[in-house]
Amino acid sequence: MRQLFSRFLSDQSGATAIEYCLIACGIAFAIIATVQGIGPQLNTKFTSINNSLK
C-alpha cells in the first residue's frame, strides 16, 4: 500500500496534461480577444466592399 501511494505521488502525467490544457485555454482566449477587437473593423471593410460591388 505504501508503494502504491508513493507511486501515485511521483506520477507527473496528470500535471502535464493540466499544463497543456491551461496553455490551450490561454491561446484560445487570446484568439477570441483578437477576433473581437478586429471584428467591427472587418465588418465595416466587408460592408464597404459589398456596397462598391453592387
JSON list of C-alpha atoms in Angstrom, two decimals, residues 18-34:
[
{"chain": "A", "resi": 18, "resn": "ILE", "atom": "CA", "xyz": [-3.33, 20.15, -16.94]},
{"chain": "A", "resi": 19, "resn": "GLU", "atom": "CA", "xyz": [-0.47, 22.42, -18.01]},
{"chain": "A", "resi": 20, "resn": "TYR", "atom": "CA", "xyz": [-1.17, 21.73, -21.69]},
{"chain": "A", "resi": 21, "resn": "CYS", "atom": "CA", "xyz": [-4.86, 22.43, -21.11]},
{"chain": "A", "resi": 22, "resn": "LEU", "atom": "CA", "xyz": [-4.07, 25.77, -19.46]},
{"chain": "A", "resi": 23, "resn": "ILE", "atom": "CA", "xyz": [-1.80, 26.73, -22.36]},
{"chain": "A", "resi": 24, "resn": "ALA", "atom": "CA", "xyz": [-4.51, 25.81, -24.88]},
{"chain": "A", "resi": 25, "resn": "CYS", "atom": "CA", "xyz": [-7.07, 27.86, -22.93]},
{"chain": "A", "resi": 26, "resn": "GLY", "atom": "CA", "xyz": [-4.75, 30.85, -22.88]},
{"chain": "A", "resi": 27, "resn": "ILE", "atom": "CA", "xyz": [-4.22, 30.66, -26.63]},
{"chain": "A", "resi": 28, "resn": "ALA", "atom": "CA", "xyz": [-7.97, 30.32, -27.21]},
{"chain": "A", "resi": 29, "resn": "PHE", "atom": "CA", "xyz": [-8.70, 33.39, -25.09]},
{"chain": "A", "resi": 30, "resn": "ALA", "atom": "CA", "xyz": [-6.04, 35.37, -26.98]},
{"chain": "A", "resi": 31, "resn": "ILE", "atom": "CA", "xyz": [-7.60, 34.39, -30.32]},
{"chain": "A", "resi": 32, "resn": "ILE", "atom": "CA", "xyz": [-11.10, 35.29, -29.12]},
{"chain": "A", "resi": 33, "resn": "ALA", "atom": "CA", "xyz": [-9.94, 38.68, -27.82]},
{"chain": "A", "resi": 34, "resn": "THR", "atom": "CA", "xyz": [-8.15, 39.44, -31.08]}
]
